[in-house]
Amino acid sequence: MPPIVSIVGKSNAGKTTLLERLVPELKARGYRIGTIKHVHDFEIDHEGKDSWRHKQAGAHTVAISSPKKVALVKDVETEETLNSLATKYFQDVDIVLAEGYKQEDKPKIEVFRSQVHETPLCKGDEHLVALVTDAGLELGVPRFELDDIKGLAGFVEQRFLVKSSRVIR
Amino acid sequence: MPPIVSIVGKSNAGKTTLLERLVPELKARGYRIGTIKHVHDFEIDHEGKDSWRHKQAGAHTVAISSPKKVALVKDVETEETLNSLATKYFQDVDIVLAEGYKQEDKPKIEVFRSQVHETPLCKGDEHLVALVTDAGLELGVPRFELDDIKGLAGFVEQRFLVKSSRVIR
């Protein structure tokens, strides 16, 4: 199972924006990246498309397969944990970056923007491994400026990727 | 691995419509159904959504997880075969109904509407197991009227489901 790191933060702190910048930086360093987004509900497919019609008809699992990618929509009885998702679907990536999942006991990187919130989410959280912020806040973990994507990527690489062997491909 | 049956037919023969009617009929009989749609390319997610942004940023695999379902979009280097898809993603269903895949050596049910095409696709195909048609055509396999979904479901059940044990859940 690849290492899993959660990008956490309060609503509108900038989690997706950070992921959007961190993924290409890690990819440029040669790693294959997986991401997991936690939501309460979603509609992913487009109404009227064949695969959408399959799911609407009551299929438990629907896959769309093309020469370049595969998509899957599958019913679950209870929400999958990060470990379960990583084991089932992410064996072929080097690292999984999750967005949200602040309740799980995975290493967490918090995004905290003092312009948006008064206090960070993970103060005192033993799983917090880094803070990305515009505030001069000290939480006892490495701190990165919002724009210091290379610094953050270097930290992630050193801490979670260098010691693990890359996926053989 | 669950049994795999392909619904095949020429373009616009009514493959999706048949699947859309067959899935609930089999589901009502207590089976859990998976479907696979073959396409040349697809866009499944909605532009601007967080998961879409993850994929656009270069993630190899993106999952969206909610309490009721999971979605996955994964890059592949070569197109997955039906066997590979079934092994990876369909272990928890009783049967996989594929749409298309006329080249693969799986049992095939052809939809042929004489109003739309002059000749069927699978004449002489040794993997053809049934024909669903409005034509009085004899191809040496069981033939069902376009509206005889119960008859077709009964055939699929007898041939592919009764002897196999259902998924334990």
Short mmCIF file of C-alpha atoms in Angstrom, two decimals:
data_model
loop_
_atom_site.label_atom_id
_atom_site.label_comp_id
_atom_site.label_asym_id
_atom_site.label_seq_id
_atom_site.Cartn_x
_atom_site.Cartn_y
_atom_site.Cartn_z
CA MET A 1 0.00 0.00 0.00
CA PRO A 2 1.38 3.44 -0.88
CA PRO A 3 1.88 6.08 1.82
CA ILE A 4 -1.18 8.25 2.44
CA VAL A 5 -1.04 11.91 3.43
CA SER A 6 -4.13 14.03 4.07
CA ILE A 7 -4.38 17.66 3.08
CA VAL A 8 -6.69 19.13 5.70
CA GLY A 9 -7.99 22.53 6.66
CA LYS A 10 -11.20 24.35 7.37
CA SER A 11 -13.69 25.03 4.59
CA ASN A 12 -12.30 27.36 1.93
CA ALA A 13 -8.78 27.25 3.36
CA GLY A 14 -7.41 26.26 -0.04
CA LYS A 15 -7.02 22.48 0.14
CA THR A 16 -7.86 21.78 -3.51
CA THR A 17 -5.72 24.67 -4.72
CA LEU A 18 -2.76 23.32 -2.75
CA LEU A 19 -3.29 19.80 -4.10
CA GLU A 20 -3.59 21.20 -7.60
CA ARG A 21 -0.11 22.70 -7.24
CA LEU A 22 1.49 19.89 -5.26
CA VAL A 23 0.48 17.11 -7.65
CA PRO A 24 2.37 18.46 -10.70
CA GLU A 25 5.41 19.32 -8.56
CA LEU A 26 5.64 15.75 -7.24
CA LYS A 27 4.85 14.35 -10.67
CA ALA A 28 7.72 16.37 -12.14
CA ARG A 29 10.00 14.65 -9.63
CA GLY A 30 9.07 11.30 -11.09
CA TYR A 31 6.34 10.11 -8.79
CA ARG A 32 2.97 8.72 -9.72
CA ILE A 33 0.27 10.38 -7.67
CA GLY A 34 -3.16 9.26 -6.53
CA THR A 35 -5.72 11.53 -4.90
CA ILE A 36 -8.83 10.87 -2.86
CA LYS A 37 -11.54 13.42 -2.29
CA HIS A 38 -14.03 12.90 0.51
CA VAL A 39 -17.57 14.13 -0.09
CA HIS A 40 -21.02 13.61 1.36
CA ASP A 41 -22.57 12.85 -1.99
CA PHE A 42 -21.71 13.30 -5.64
CA GLU A 43 -22.90 13.09 -9.19
CA ILE A 44 -19.96 12.30 -11.40
CA ASP A 45 -21.41 11.14 -14.67
CA HIS A 46 -23.35 13.13 -17.23
CA GLU A 47 -27.09 12.61 -17.41
CA GLY A 48 -28.18 10.66 -20.45
CA LYS A 49 -24.82 9.11 -21.23
CA ASP A 50 -24.80 5.34 -21.64
CA SER A 51 -22.80 4.68 -18.49
CA TRP A 52 -25.11 7.01 -16.55
CA ARG A 53 -28.06 5.02 -17.88
CA HIS A 54 -26.43 1.76 -16.71
CA LYS A 55 -26.10 3.12 -13.16
CA GLN A 56 -29.61 4.58 -13.17
CA ALA A 57 -30.95 1.18 -14.21
CA GLY A 58 -29.62 -0.21 -10.95
CA ALA A 59 -26.17 -1.60 -11.71
CA HIS A 60 -24.11 -1.95 -8.53
CA THR A 61 -20.86 -1.18 -10.31
CA VAL A 62 -20.38 0.58 -13.64
CA ALA A 63 -17.09 0.88 -15.48
CA ILE A 64 -16.23 2.90 -18.56
CA SER A 65 -13.11 1.70 -20.28
CA SER A 66 -11.11 3.46 -22.98
CA PRO A 67 -7.58 3.01 -24.32
CA LYS A 68 -6.27 5.77 -22.03
CA LYS A 69 -8.33 5.59 -18.86
CA VAL A 70 -10.88 3.70 -16.85
CA ALA A 71 -13.68 5.14 -14.76
CA LEU A 72 -15.66 3.29 -12.14
CA VAL A 73 -18.72 4.09 -10.05
CA LYS A 74 -19.48 1.56 -7.35
CA ASP A 75 -22.08 1.41 -4.58
CA VAL A 76 -20.75 0.84 -1.08
CA GLU A 77 -22.60 -0.21 2.04
CA THR A 78 -20.46 1.84 4.37
CA GLU A 79 -17.99 4.55 3.59
CA GLU A 80 -14.59 3.21 2.61
CA THR A 81 -11.60 4.05 4.78
CA LEU A 82 -8.44 5.51 3.28
CA ASN A 83 -6.66 2.20 3.87
CA SER A 84 -9.37 0.26 2.08
CA LEU A 85 -9.39 2.63 -0.90
CA ALA A 86 -5.60 2.61 -1.12
CA THR A 87 -5.47 -1.18 -1.00
CA LYS A 88 -8.15 -1.67 -3.63
CA TYR A 89 -7.44 1.08 -6.10
CA PHE A 90 -4.04 2.68 -5.51
CA GLN A 91 -1.52 -0.15 -5.58
CA ASP A 92 0.04 1.31 -8.72
CA VAL A 93 0.84 4.80 -7.42
CA ASP A 94 3.74 6.04 -5.28
CA ILE A 95 1.73 8.19 -2.90
CA VAL A 96 -1.90 9.01 -2.16
CA LEU A 97 -2.83 12.58 -1.31
CA ALA A 98 -6.23 12.71 0.35
CA GLU A 99 -8.31 15.86 0.66
CA GLY A 100 -10.20 16.08 3.91
CA TYR A 101 -10.34 12.98 6.13
CA LYS A 102 -9.36 14.94 9.21
CA GLN A 103 -10.77 12.15 11.42
CA GLU A 104 -8.47 9.43 10.13
CA ASP A 105 -5.15 8.77 11.79
CA LYS A 106 -3.04 9.52 8.71
CA PRO A 107 -0.25 12.10 8.53
CA LYS A 108 -1.82 15.50 7.88
CA ILE A 109 -0.71 18.68 6.21
CA GLU A 110 -2.90 21.59 7.19
CA VAL A 111 -3.59 24.60 5.00
CA PHE A 112 -4.37 27.61 7.16
CA ARG A 113 -4.96 31.07 5.76
CA SER A 114 -5.25 33.77 8.38
CA GLN A 115 -7.25 35.88 5.92
CA VAL A 116 -10.02 33.29 5.97
CA HIS A 117 -9.98 31.75 9.44
CA GLU A 118 -8.88 32.84 12.87
CA THR A 119 -7.48 29.55 14.10
CA PRO A 120 -6.08 26.40 12.47
CA LEU A 121 -7.92 23.08 12.53
CA CYS A 122 -5.23 20.74 13.79
CA LYS A 123 -3.65 22.49 16.74
CA GLY A 124 -2.58 19.69 19.07
CA ASP A 125 -3.31 16.95 16.52
CA GLU A 126 -0.56 14.36 16.89
CA HIS A 127 -0.87 13.44 13.20
CA LEU A 128 -0.10 16.93 11.95
CA VAL A 129 3.23 16.79 10.10
CA ALA A 130 3.36 20.20 8.41
CA LEU A 131 1.56 23.53 8.24
CA VAL A 132 1.11 25.58 5.07
CA THR A 133 0.18 29.10 6.06
CA ASP A 134 0.52 32.84 5.70
CA ALA A 135 0.57 33.19 9.49
CA GLY A 136 3.63 33.29 11.72
CA LEU A 137 2.22 30.44 13.73
CA GLU A 138 4.25 27.82 15.55
CA LEU A 139 2.64 24.39 15.94
CA GLY A 140 5.80 22.38 16.44
CA VAL A 141 5.87 21.08 12.84
CA PRO A 142 7.61 22.32 9.68
CA ARG A 143 5.89 25.41 8.28
CA PHE A 144 5.70 26.43 4.63
CA GLU A 145 4.54 29.61 2.96
CA LEU A 146 1.43 29.24 0.80
CA ASP A 147 3.53 29.69 -2.32
CA ASP A 148 6.39 27.43 -1.29
CA ILE A 149 5.23 24.41 -3.25
CA LYS A 150 8.78 23.26 -3.95
CA GLY A 151 9.59 23.39 -0.25
CA LEU A 152 6.48 21.40 0.62
CA ALA A 153 7.09 18.87 -2.16
CA GLY A 154 10.63 18.41 -0.92
CA PHE A 155 9.32 17.75 2.58
CA VAL A 156 6.77 15.22 1.32
CA GLU A 157 9.39 13.52 -0.81
CA GLN A 158 11.90 13.24 2.03
CA ARG A 159 9.41 12.12 4.60
CA PHE A 160 7.18 9.76 2.61
CA LEU A 161 8.81 8.83 -0.66
CA VAL A 162 12.57 8.57 -0.52
CA LYS A 163 12.65 5.61 1.81
CA SER A 164 9.90 3.72 0.06
CA SER A 165 10.67 2.01 -3.20
CA ARG A 166 8.82 3.33 -6.21
CA VAL A 167 6.25 1.23 -7.95
CA ILE A 168 7.91 -1.06 -10.48
CA ARG A 169 6.49 -0.29 -13.91
CA MET B 1 -14.34 -13.67 -11.26
CA PRO B 2 -18.02 -13.25 -12.14
CA PRO B 3 -19.37 -14.46 -15.49
CA ILE B 4 -19.14 -11.86 -18.26
CA VAL B 5 -21.68 -11.51 -21.07
CA SER B 6 -21.40 -8.92 -23.82
CA ILE B 7 -24.38 -7.13 -25.29
CA VAL B 8 -23.34 -6.47 -28.87
CA GLY B 9 -24.90 -5.05 -32.00
CA LYS B 10 -24.29 -2.50 -34.68
CA SER B 11 -24.42 1.20 -33.89
CA ASN B 12 -27.89 2.33 -32.79
CA ALA B 13 -29.23 -1.22 -32.58
CA GLY B 14 -30.40 -0.56 -29.01
CA LYS B 15 -27.67 -2.05 -26.82
CA THR B 16 -27.94 0.51 -24.02
CA THR B 17 -31.73 0.37 -24.06
CA LEU B 18 -31.61 -3.42 -23.71
CA LEU B 19 -29.10 -3.21 -20.85
CA GLU B 20 -31.22 -0.57 -19.18
CA ARG B 21 -34.14 -3.01 -19.13
CA LEU B 22 -32.18 -6.19 -18.41
CA VAL B 23 -30.35 -4.81 -15.37
CA PRO B 24 -33.46 -4.13 -13.24
CA GLU B 25 -35.01 -7.44 -14.28
CA LEU B 26 -31.95 -9.39 -13.10
CA LYS B 27 -31.63 -7.20 -10.03
CA ALA B 28 -35.25 -7.98 -9.13
CA ARG B 29 -34.29 -11.66 -9.21
CA GLY B 30 -31.74 -11.03 -6.48
CA TYR B 31 -28.54 -10.61 -8.45
CA ARG B 32 -25.98 -7.89 -8.11
CA ILE B 33 -25.07 -6.52 -11.52
CA GLY B 34 -21.96 -4.88 -12.89
CA THR B 35 -21.75 -3.21 -16.29
CA ILE B 36 -18.85 -2.20 -18.49
CA LYS B 37 -19.14 0.27 -21.33
CA HIS B 38 -16.43 0.41 -23.96
CA VAL B 39 -15.66 3.81 -25.45
CA HIS B 40 -12.88 5.45 -27.41
CA ASP B 41 -12.60 8.36 -25.03
CA PHE B 42 -14.70 9.94 -22.30
CA GLU B 43 -15.11 12.86 -19.97
CA ILE B 44 -16.86 11.68 -16.87
CA ASP B 45 -16.30 14.35 -14.28
CA HIS B 46 -17.66 17.90 -14.24
CA GLU B 47 -15.31 20.72 -15.08
CA GLY B 48 -14.29 22.77 -12.10
CA LYS B 49 -15.19 20.20 -9.45
CA ASP B 50 -12.45 19.37 -6.98
CA SER B 51 -11.94 15.83 -8.23
CA TRP B 52 -11.80 17.12 -11.81
CA ARG B 53 -9.13 19.59 -10.68
CA HIS B 54 -7.13 16.74 -9.11
CA LYS B 55 -7.13 14.83 -12.39
CA GLN B 56 -6.35 17.92 -14.46
CA ALA B 57 -3.38 18.59 -12.18
CA GLY B 58 -1.90 15.30 -13.31
CA ALA B 59 -2.97 12.71 -10.77
CA HIS B 60 -2.74 9.20 -12.19
CA THR B 61 -5.71 7.94 -10.18
CA VAL B 62 -8.46 10.00 -8.58
CA ALA B 63 -11.10 8.63 -6.25
CA ILE B 64 -14.18 10.32 -4.85
CA SER B 65 -15.55 8.60 -1.79
CA SER B 66 -18.93 9.13 -0.14
CA PRO B 67 -20.96 7.05 2.33
CA LYS B 68 -22.97 5.51 -0.51
CA LYS B 69 -20.62 5.19 -3.44
CA VAL B 70 -17.10 5.47 -4.72
CA ALA B 71 -15.96 6.81 -8.07
CA LEU B 72 -12.57 6.28 -9.61
CA VAL B 73 -10.80 7.65 -12.68
CA LYS B 74 -7.53 5.95 -13.48
CA ASP B 75 -5.04 6.29 -16.33
CA VAL B 76 -4.10 3.10 -18.13
CA GLU B 77 -1.22 2.41 -20.47
CA THR B 78 -3.14 0.00 -22.65
CA GLU B 79 -6.82 -0.70 -22.76
CA GLU B 80 -7.98 -3.10 -20.09
CA THR B 81 -9.48 -6.41 -21.13
CA LEU B 82 -12.83 -7.55 -19.77
CA ASN B 83 -11.06 -10.18 -17.68
CA SER B 84 -8.73 -7.63 -16.17
CA LEU B 85 -11.57 -5.22 -15.36
CA ALA B 86 -13.68 -8.01 -13.87
CA THR B 87 -10.81 -9.22 -11.72
CA LYS B 88 -9.90 -5.80 -10.42
CA TYR B 89 -13.26 -4.14 -9.96
CA PHE B 90 -16.11 -6.64 -10.14
CA GLN B 91 -15.34 -9.32 -7.57
CA ASP B 92 -18.39 -8.28 -5.57
CA VAL B 93 -21.03 -8.68 -8.27
CA ASP B 94 -22.81 -11.80 -9.58
CA ILE B 95 -22.53 -11.03 -13.28
CA VAL B 96 -20.94 -8.43 -15.54
CA LEU B 97 -22.86 -7.22 -18.56
CA ALA B 98 -20.56 -5.53 -21.04
CA GLU B 99 -21.72 -3.23 -23.79
CA GLY B 100 -19.73 -3.59 -26.96
CA TYR B 101 -16.53 -5.64 -26.88
CA LYS B 102 -17.48 -7.63 -29.94
CA GLN B 103 -13.82 -8.60 -30.44
CA GLU B 104 -13.44 -10.37 -27.11
CA ASP B 105 -14.15 -14.08 -26.81
CA LYS B 106 -16.93 -13.72 -24.25
CA PRO B 107 -20.49 -15.01 -24.67
CA LYS B 108 -22.44 -12.48 -26.69
CA ILE B 109 -26.06 -11.47 -26.92
CA GLU B 110 -26.76 -9.53 -30.10
CA VAL B 111 -29.44 -6.89 -30.45
CA PHE B 112 -30.56 -6.69 -34.08
CA ARG B 113 -33.38 -4.45 -35.26
CA SER B 114 -34.35 -4.99 -38.85
CA GLN B 115 -35.74 -1.44 -38.95
CA VAL B 116 -32.24 -0.07 -38.45
CA HIS B 117 -29.87 -2.55 -40.09
CA GLU B 118 -30.10 -5.04 -42.89
CA THR B 119 -27.95 -7.76 -41.39
CA PRO B 120 -26.86 -8.78 -37.90
CA LEU B 121 -23.30 -8.34 -36.63
CA CYS B 122 -22.54 -11.78 -35.27
CA LYS B 123 -23.72 -14.21 -37.92
CA GLY B 124 -21.36 -17.15 -37.64
CA ASP B 125 -19.74 -15.89 -34.43
CA GLU B 126 -19.12 -18.96 -32.27
CA HIS B 127 -19.55 -16.85 -29.10
CA LEU B 128 -23.07 -15.74 -29.95
CA VAL B 129 -25.42 -17.26 -27.35
CA ALA B 130 -28.67 -15.41 -28.03
CA LEU B 131 -30.30 -13.00 -30.46
CA VAL B 132 -32.73 -10.26 -29.47
CA THR B 133 -34.55 -9.13 -32.56
CA ASP B 134 -37.72 -8.09 -34.35
CA ALA B 135 -36.70 -10.25 -37.33
CA GLY B 136 -37.65 -13.85 -38.00
CA LEU B 137 -34.02 -14.73 -38.30
CA GLU B 138 -32.49 -18.09 -37.44
CA LEU B 139 -28.86 -18.05 -36.29
CA GLY B 140 -28.88 -21.32 -34.37
CA VAL B 141 -29.17 -19.68 -30.95
CA PRO B 142 -32.16 -18.82 -28.74
CA ARG B 143 -34.07 -15.83 -30.10
CA PHE B 144 -36.02 -13.28 -28.06
CA GLU B 145 -38.40 -10.53 -29.06
CA LEU B 146 -37.18 -7.00 -28.34
CA ASP B 147 -39.73 -6.67 -25.56
CA ASP B 148 -39.22 -10.10 -24.02
CA ILE B 149 -36.95 -8.92 -21.22
CA LYS B 150 -38.24 -11.57 -18.82
CA GLY B 151 -37.49 -14.29 -21.33
CA LEU B 152 -33.99 -12.97 -21.90
CA ALA B 153 -33.35 -12.53 -18.16
CA GLY B 154 -34.48 -16.12 -17.60
CA PHE B 155 -32.07 -17.32 -20.24
CA VAL B 156 -29.17 -15.33 -18.73
CA GLU B 157 -30.05 -16.60 -15.28
CA GLN B 158 -30.20 -20.24 -16.34
CA ARG B 159 -27.10 -20.13 -18.44
CA PHE B 160 -24.78 -17.93 -16.37
CA LEU B 161 -26.10 -17.55 -12.85
CA VAL B 162 -27.87 -20.60 -11.49
CA LYS B 163 -24.85 -22.85 -11.46
CA SER B 164 -22.49 -20.25 -10.05
CA SER B 165 -22.73 -19.42 -6.39
CA ARG B 166 -23.78 -15.92 -5.56
CA VAL B 167 -21.40 -13.51 -3.96
CA ILE B 168 -21.40 -13.96 -0.18
CA ARG B 169 -22.41 -10.71 1.45
#
